[in-house]
Amino acid sequence: MTQSPGQGQALDNLLTESRTFPPSAEFAAQANARPELYEEAKADREAFWAKQAERLHWETKWDQVLDWSNAPFAKWFVGGKLNVAYNCVDRHVESGHGDQVAIHWEGEPGDSRAITYAELQREVSKAANALASLGIGAEDRVAIYMPMIPEAIFAMLACARVGALHNVVFGGFSAEALRTRIQDSACRLVITTDGQYRRGTPAPLKPAVDEAVAGAPSVEKVLVVKRTDTEVAWTDKDVWWHELVDSQPDQHTPEAFDSEHPLFILYTSGTTGKPKGILHTSGGYLTQTSYTHHNVFDLKPDTDVYWCTADIGWVTGHSYIVYGPLSNRVTQVVYEGTPNTPHEGRHWEIVQKYGVSIYYTAPTLIRTFMKWGADIPAKYDLSSLRVLGSVGEPINPEAWIWYRENVGGGKAPIVDTWWQTETGAIMISPLPGVVSTKPGSAQRPLPGIGAKVVNDEGVEVEHGGGGYLVLDEPWPSMLRGIWGDEERYRDTYWSRFGEQGFYFAGDGAKYDDDGDIWLLGRVDDVMNVSGHRISTTEVESALVSHPTVAEAAVVGASDATTGQGIVAFVILRGGAGDDAGGAEAIKALRDHVAKEIGPIAKPRQIMVVPELPKTRSGKIMRRLLRDVAENRAVGDVTTLADSSVMDLISAGLQSDK
Ligand code: 6R9
């Protein structure tokens, strides 16, 4: 039905791509989702969500679906009690599926392990007993700083099982980033590994923990999984996982917790330098992750093999590797490594090896695959794939079509799923088998979800118009706040459209003529680099913490592969030395940012400038810097305090070339 875009085809054709792809009759006939879901949800939203909650096992049933009387703090399934880990593990063993593989784990160096639900139950039980032996119980916070190995999932589920909150910190973050996240939520325990494989070589991980823990007095113990056999320094807080966990009994009785019992904290970048600890709770979160995973990915637990390529350090890993899929008795692939280790066909080799049928990834990776060439996926048998997903940033129509043609065999429906760390689960996405998909658009709110595009005044825009994305109804997996900062929660999400009571997502969006939603990227100072949220302020603070830097301004410039790339403009301090602007010094600054935040925050480019463009009130005009970073003619400079600044910057950059 579709033509593969040829090499020379004008990009413009694809940018105005307007084809839609209706579901095949065959897919529609077997789809989990039904068109009536939209009607059902509209007729009685709370009854609809109550029905979805029945997907789970509740020890005590709720007596109220939603309590919104203390808005914007929601309570869902009030009075209900459940154990999240029991729902993701034990109940599948009890229903006779103990021998089903839960996780096909694939290590980067080529080692692998198949873990059945019965084994998962034993591993999680042992880990839960180990946590209890360390005195970790309900409401305690546990930091998890690990690569993608099975123990990371056991650890998360063990926390859920004993009612402790996990705070997973991406293994690519620095010691300093780890320390602030441990400290903000006063974690008592850190779970980590000796090292992690990165592009074929073991890299140490524990030294970063040692450094972080030295500055975080709340930490009492550090539990260390041996992964790379790297030699590690040992402190009196350290305990080996294999010594403590392996000797525990493999049975553990889960306790049922309140539906609103906190499940986890996950830090995400905001518009200020300080990351926000997003808080999620149990019953509503599990209900919506389970419901969305079932309907959006069309999961058939007896036959599908599902693979979400995210890292558990991000919300996608929490909701669509751990909680949603396992609550639905998935059989899934979990891969430890990078997509080009040891070769650029690694993902397709894994798809072929396990017969992966549902594949969920990010546009940045799809664009990377495009760059590597269509001949790579073409070498593998990808015929098992029947649903493809995308998340993390807007997917451009070119990448969407490439994905459909070269990965999905020109027929697998693509679900472009919009959601956030704060929303906990998918909010906007086509339902496969029900909705005709459209390249580049996330299309419509899922049944049960309220989303709108509004103008500055909070009034919904007409079809064809653009504005801000808001969520106009509370939803079960919504964040319950920012850890320790009620005011910031209200300010960030609920003040912009306070009068209307809308949740402000921070994304620009538009409706097309059919009323489908297109996401247009962040409207605040948050960049999206390879699907990761990084605030400009965070990178600026890291830069000015270097002794040679006086001032810094950071912008996200569009990047063909990563969506946005970080471009920094710095003013050096007087006396920084003649070579402070040289290549060596710039490299040192980039490394400094990597050390302060993590390699993902390393600026793509750093430009030394004599001045920064500022308004009279002292605000940096990033819009103008973005023009420079994207090689455009500089826009309107009339609001600058000193309009000659941009000439100075451009002149300086010209003479550098
Ligand atoms: C799940 C996740 C959230 C931000 C969000 C938006 C962008 C995510 C998107 C998308 C367009 C999609 N985003 N999915 N933009 N289309 N399908 O990514 O959470 O890391 O918190 O990022 O990502 O800008 O506001 P998180």
Coordinates of N, CA, C and O in Angstrom, one line a residue, residues 568-570 572 581-583 586 605-610 628 648-657:
A568 N 25.9 25.1 24.1 CA 26.1 26.0 25.2 C 26.9 27.2 24.7 O 27.8 27.1 23.9
F569 N 26.6 28.4 25.3 CA 27.3 29.6 25.0 C 27.9 30.0 26.4 O 27.2 30.1 27.4
V570 N 29.2 30.2 26.4 CA 29.8 30.5 27.7 C 30.7 31.8 27.6 O 31.3 32.1 26.6
L572 N 33.9 33.3 29.5 CA 34.9 32.9 30.3 C 35.3 33.9 31.4 O 35.0 35.1 31.1
G581 N 39.9 29.1 25.9 CA 38.9 28.9 24.8 C 39.3 27.9 23.8 O 38.6 27.7 22.8
G582 N 40.4 27.3 24.0 CA 41.0 26.3 23.0 C 40.3 25.0 23.1 O 39.4 24.7 24.0
A583 N 40.6 24.2 22.1 CA 39.9 22.9 22.0 C 40.0 22.0 23.2 O 39.1 21.4 23.7
I586 N 37.7 23.4 25.9 CA 36.3 23.1 25.6 C 36.0 21.6 25.9 O 34.9 21.3 26.5
Q605 N 28.0 21.1 21.5 CA 28.8 22.2 21.0 C 28.9 23.2 22.1 O 27.9 23.5 22.8
I606 N 30.1 23.8 22.3 CA 30.2 24.9 23.3 C 30.9 26.1 22.5 O 31.9 25.9 21.9
M607 N 30.2 27.2 22.6 CA 30.8 28.4 21.9 C 31.2 29.4 23.0 O 30.4 29.7 23.9
V608 N 32.4 29.9 22.8 CA 32.9 30.9 23.8 C 32.4 32.3 23.2 O 32.7 32.6 22.0
V609 N 31.7 33.1 24.0 CA 31.2 34.4 23.5 C 31.6 35.5 24.5 O 31.8 35.2 25.7
P610 N 31.6 36.7 24.0 CA 32.0 37.8 24.9 C 30.8 38.3 25.7 O 31.0 38.8 26.8
V628 N 21.3 31.2 16.4 CA 22.7 31.0 16.1 C 23.1 29.6 16.0 O 23.7 29.1 15.1
L648 N 28.1 41.2 18.1 CA 29.3 40.8 18.8 C 29.5 39.2 18.8 O 30.6 38.7 18.4
I649 N 28.4 38.6 19.1 CA 28.4 37.1 19.2 C 28.7 36.5 17.8 O 29.6 35.7 17.6
S650 N 27.9 37.0 16.8 CA 28.1 36.5 15.5 C 29.5 36.8 14.9 O 30.1 35.9 14.3
A651 N 30.0 38.0 15.2 CA 31.3 38.3 14.7 C 32.4 37.4 15.3 O 33.2 36.9 14.6
G652 N 32.3 37.2 16.6 CA 33.2 36.3 17.3 C 33.2 34.9 16.7 O 34.3 34.3 16.4
L653 N 32.0 34.4 16.4 CA 31.9 33.1 15.9 C 32.4 33.0 14.5 O 33.1 32.0 14.1
Q654 N 32.2 34.0 13.7 CA 32.7 34.0 12.3 C 34.3 33.9 12.4 O 34.9 33.1 11.6
S655 N 34.9 34.7 13.2 CA 36.4 34.8 13.2 C 37.0 33.5 13.7 O 38.1 33.2 13.5
D656 N 36.1 32.7 14.5 CA 36.6 31.4 14.9 C 36.8 30.3 13.8 O 37.4 29.3 13.9
K657 N 36.0 30.6 12.7 CA 35.9 29.5 11.7 C 37.1 29.5 10.8 O 37.9 30.4 10.7

